[in-house]
PDB file of C-alpha atoms in Angstrom:
ATOM      1  CA  MET E 234      58.209 -62.473 -68.709  1.00  0.00           C
ATOM      2  CA  TYR E 235      55.909 -59.648 -67.663  1.00  0.00           C
ATOM      3  CA  PHE E 236      57.000 -56.519 -65.854  1.00  0.00           C
ATOM      4  CA  TYR E 237      54.882 -54.336 -63.603  1.00  0.00           C
ATOM      5  CA  TYR E 238      55.614 -50.762 -62.645  1.00  0.00           C
ATOM      6  CA  VAL E 239      54.683 -48.747 -59.599  1.00  0.00           C
ATOM      7  CA  TYR E 240      55.018 -45.058 -60.328  1.00  0.00           C
ATOM      8  CA  ILE E 241      54.621 -41.668 -58.679  1.00  0.00           C
ATOM      9  CA  LEU E 242      53.534 -38.622 -60.653  1.00  0.00           C
ATOM     10  CA  LYS E 243      53.725 -35.027 -59.527  1.00  0.00           C
ATOM     11  CA  CYS E 244      50.644 -33.114 -60.608  1.00  0.00           C
ATOM     12  CA  SER E 245      50.271 -29.441 -61.504  1.00  0.00           C
ATOM     13  CA  ASP E 246      48.621 -28.760 -58.121  1.00  0.00           C
ATOM     14  CA  ASP E 247      51.779 -30.108 -56.424  1.00  0.00           C
ATOM     15  CA  SER E 248      50.044 -33.314 -55.279  1.00  0.00           C
ATOM     16  CA  TYR E 249      51.377 -36.811 -55.875  1.00  0.00           C
ATOM     17  CA  TYR E 250      49.585 -39.647 -57.639  1.00  0.00           C
ATOM     18  CA  THR E 251      50.701 -43.258 -57.222  1.00  0.00           C
ATOM     19  CA  GLY E 252      49.714 -45.939 -59.705  1.00  0.00           C
ATOM     20  CA  ILE E 253      50.534 -49.350 -61.105  1.00  0.00           C
ATOM     21  CA  THR E 254      50.717 -50.555 -64.703  1.00  0.00           C
ATOM     22  CA  SER E 255      52.177 -53.238 -66.932  1.00  0.00           C
ATOM     23  CA  ASN E 256      53.006 -50.717 -69.678  1.00  0.00           C
ATOM     24  CA  LEU E 257      54.623 -47.621 -68.194  1.00  0.00           C
ATOM     25  CA  ASP E 258      55.043 -45.569 -71.384  1.00  0.00           C
ATOM     26  CA  LYS E 259      51.458 -46.157 -72.485  1.00  0.00           C
ATOM     27  CA  ARG E 260      50.016 -45.339 -69.050  1.00  0.00           C
ATOM     28  CA  ILE E 261      52.084 -42.162 -68.645  1.00  0.00           C
ATOM     29  CA  ASN E 262      50.908 -40.980 -72.071  1.00  0.00           C
ATOM     30  CA  GLU E 263      47.310 -41.677 -71.047  1.00  0.00           C
ATOM     31  CA  HIS E 264      47.814 -39.473 -67.982  1.00  0.00           C
ATOM     32  CA  LYS E 265      49.457 -36.724 -70.038  1.00  0.00           C
ATOM     33  CA  LEU E 266      46.745 -36.738 -72.691  1.00  0.00           C
ATOM     34  CA  GLY E 267      43.888 -36.996 -70.194  1.00  0.00           C
ATOM     35  CA  LYS E 268      42.463 -40.178 -71.667  1.00  0.00           C
ATOM     36  CA  TYR E 269      40.250 -40.903 -68.650  1.00  0.00           C
ATOM     37  CA  LYS E 270      38.144 -37.966 -67.475  1.00  0.00           C
ATOM     38  CA  ASN E 271      37.452 -39.586 -64.085  1.00  0.00           C
ATOM     39  CA  CYS E 272      41.146 -40.119 -63.349  1.00  0.00           C
ATOM     40  CA  TYR E 273      42.714 -38.145 -60.475  1.00  0.00           C
ATOM     41  CA  THR E 274      45.281 -36.613 -62.805  1.00  0.00           C
ATOM     42  CA  TYR E 275      42.830 -35.433 -65.485  1.00  0.00           C
ATOM     43  CA  LYS E 276      42.269 -31.966 -63.977  1.00  0.00           C
ATOM     44  CA  ARG E 277      45.775 -31.836 -62.515  1.00  0.00           C
ATOM     45  CA  ARG E 278      47.747 -31.871 -65.750  1.00  0.00           C
ATOM     46  CA  PRO E 279      50.478 -31.420 -66.717  1.00  0.00           C
ATOM     47  CA  ILE E 280      52.029 -34.275 -64.786  1.00  0.00           C
ATOM     48  CA  GLU E 281      55.662 -35.234 -64.278  1.00  0.00           C
ATOM     49  CA  VAL E 282      57.033 -38.724 -63.595  1.00  0.00           C
ATOM     50  CA  LYS E 283      59.026 -38.524 -60.369  1.00  0.00           C
ATOM     51  CA  PHE E 284      59.629 -42.202 -59.558  1.00  0.00           C
ATOM     52  CA  TYR E 285      59.034 -45.710 -60.810  1.00  0.00           C
ATOM     53  CA  GLU E 286      60.074 -49.180 -59.715  1.00  0.00           C
ATOM     54  CA  THR E 287      59.952 -52.374 -61.770  1.00  0.00           C
ATOM     55  CA  PHE E 288      58.596 -55.684 -60.469  1.00  0.00           C
ATOM     56  CA  ASN E 289      58.416 -59.211 -61.889  1.00  0.00           C
ATOM     57  CA  ASP E 290      55.604 -60.223 -59.544  1.00  0.00           C
ATOM     58  CA  VAL E 291      52.274 -58.419 -59.832  1.00  0.00           C
ATOM     59  CA  LEU E 292      51.408 -59.151 -56.188  1.00  0.00           C
ATOM     60  CA  GLN E 293      54.593 -57.451 -54.988  1.00  0.00           C
ATOM     61  CA  ALA E 294      53.824 -54.459 -57.200  1.00  0.00           C
ATOM     62  CA  ILE E 295      50.273 -54.199 -55.846  1.00  0.00           C
ATOM     63  CA  TYR E 296      51.544 -54.463 -52.273  1.00  0.00           C
ATOM     64  CA  PHE E 297      54.136 -51.712 -52.860  1.00  0.00           C
ATOM     65  CA  GLU E 298      51.598 -49.400 -54.523  1.00  0.00           C
ATOM     66  CA  LYS E 299      49.129 -49.769 -51.649  1.00  0.00           C
ATOM     67  CA  LYS E 300      51.916 -49.162 -49.156  1.00  0.00           C
ATOM     68  CA  ILE E 301      53.066 -45.942 -50.858  1.00  0.00           C
ATOM     69  CA  LYS E 302      49.501 -44.617 -51.103  1.00  0.00           C
ATOM     70  CA  LYS E 303      49.319 -44.612 -47.295  1.00  0.00           C
ATOM     71  CA  TRP E 304      52.604 -42.740 -46.876  1.00  0.00           C
ATOM     72  CA  THR E 305      53.000 -39.118 -45.939  1.00  0.00           C
ATOM     73  CA  ARG E 306      54.202 -36.598 -48.482  1.00  0.00           C
ATOM     74  CA  ALA E 307      57.587 -36.485 -46.720  1.00  0.00           C
ATOM     75  CA  LYS E 308      58.052 -40.249 -47.092  1.00  0.00           C
ATOM     76  CA  LYS E 309      57.077 -40.128 -50.776  1.00  0.00           C
ATOM     77  CA  GLU E 310      59.587 -37.331 -51.355  1.00  0.00           C
ATOM     78  CA  ALA E 311      62.320 -39.293 -49.561  1.00  0.00           C
ATOM     79  CA  LEU E 312      61.603 -42.234 -51.887  1.00  0.00           C
ATOM     80  CA  ILE E 313      61.550 -39.987 -54.965  1.00  0.00           C
ATOM     81  CA  ASN E 314      64.909 -38.504 -53.929  1.00  0.00           C
ATOM     82  CA  ARG E 315      66.240 -41.975 -53.093  1.00  0.00           C
ATOM     83  CA  ASN E 316      67.073 -40.689 -49.620  1.00  0.00           C
ATOM     84  CA  PHE E 317      66.786 -44.040 -47.890  1.00  0.00           C
ATOM     85  CA  ASN E 318      68.242 -42.773 -44.598  1.00  0.00           C
ATOM     86  CA  MET E 319      65.457 -40.200 -44.321  1.00  0.00           C
ATOM     87  CA  LEU E 320      62.906 -42.787 -45.404  1.00  0.00           C
ATOM     88  CA  GLN E 321      64.038 -44.999 -42.517  1.00  0.00           C
ATOM     89  CA  ILE E 322      63.802 -42.108 -40.050  1.00  0.00           C
ATOM     90  CA  LEU E 323      60.314 -41.187 -41.257  1.00  0.00           C
ATOM     91  CA  ALA E 324      59.208 -44.820 -41.000  1.00  0.00           C
ATOM     92  CA  GLU E 325      60.160 -45.137 -37.335  1.00  0.00           C
ATOM     93  CA  CYS E 326      57.382 -45.198 -34.794  1.00  0.00           C
ATOM     94  CA  ARG E 327      57.384 -42.083 -32.604  1.00  0.00           C
ATOM     95  CA  ASN E 328      54.594 -43.197 -30.295  1.00  0.00           C
ATOM     96  CA  ALA E 329      55.601 -42.749 -26.633  1.00  0.00           C
ATOM     97  CA  THR E 330      54.300 -46.236 -25.844  1.00  0.00           C
ATOM     98  CA  HIS E 331      56.530 -47.850 -28.490  1.00  0.00           C
ATOM     99  CA  TYR E 332      58.758 -50.567 -27.018  1.00  0.00           C
ATOM    100  CA  LYS E 333      61.969 -48.683 -27.762  1.00  0.00           C
ATOM    101  CA  TYR E 334      60.910 -45.727 -25.561  1.00  0.00           C
ATOM    102  CA  ILE E 335      59.924 -47.788 -22.522  1.00  0.00           C
ATOM    103  CA  ASP E 336      62.508 -48.024 -19.708  1.00  0.00           C
ATOM    104  CA  LYS E 337      63.610 -51.546 -19.028  1.00  0.00           C
TER     105      LYS E 337
END
C-alpha cells in the first residue's frame, strides 16, 4: 500500500509552503538541502515542518493540497495548531448576501 503526504513548511521569510509527496522524509530533506534551485523554498531556507497529513488515496491528497493552497494564512495556522473550532469559524461565509444572513 502506498501513502501520500500533504505537508506545510514554514520558511525563513515566515511564509508557508504546501506540498505533496509519497516519501515525506526524502522530500523534506530535499527542501532542507536545496536540491531544486527553482523550488519556492530554495531561497527561503531554513524550513521547518509545521504540519503533515497522511492519505491512502493520491486523489484525496491532491485535492487536500490544492484546497490548502487557496487558504488564508489564518486558516493554515488554525490547521497547523489543530484548532478545528477556529478553522470552522474562518471557513464560514461572511458575505452579506449569504443565505444565513437573509431575513426569512
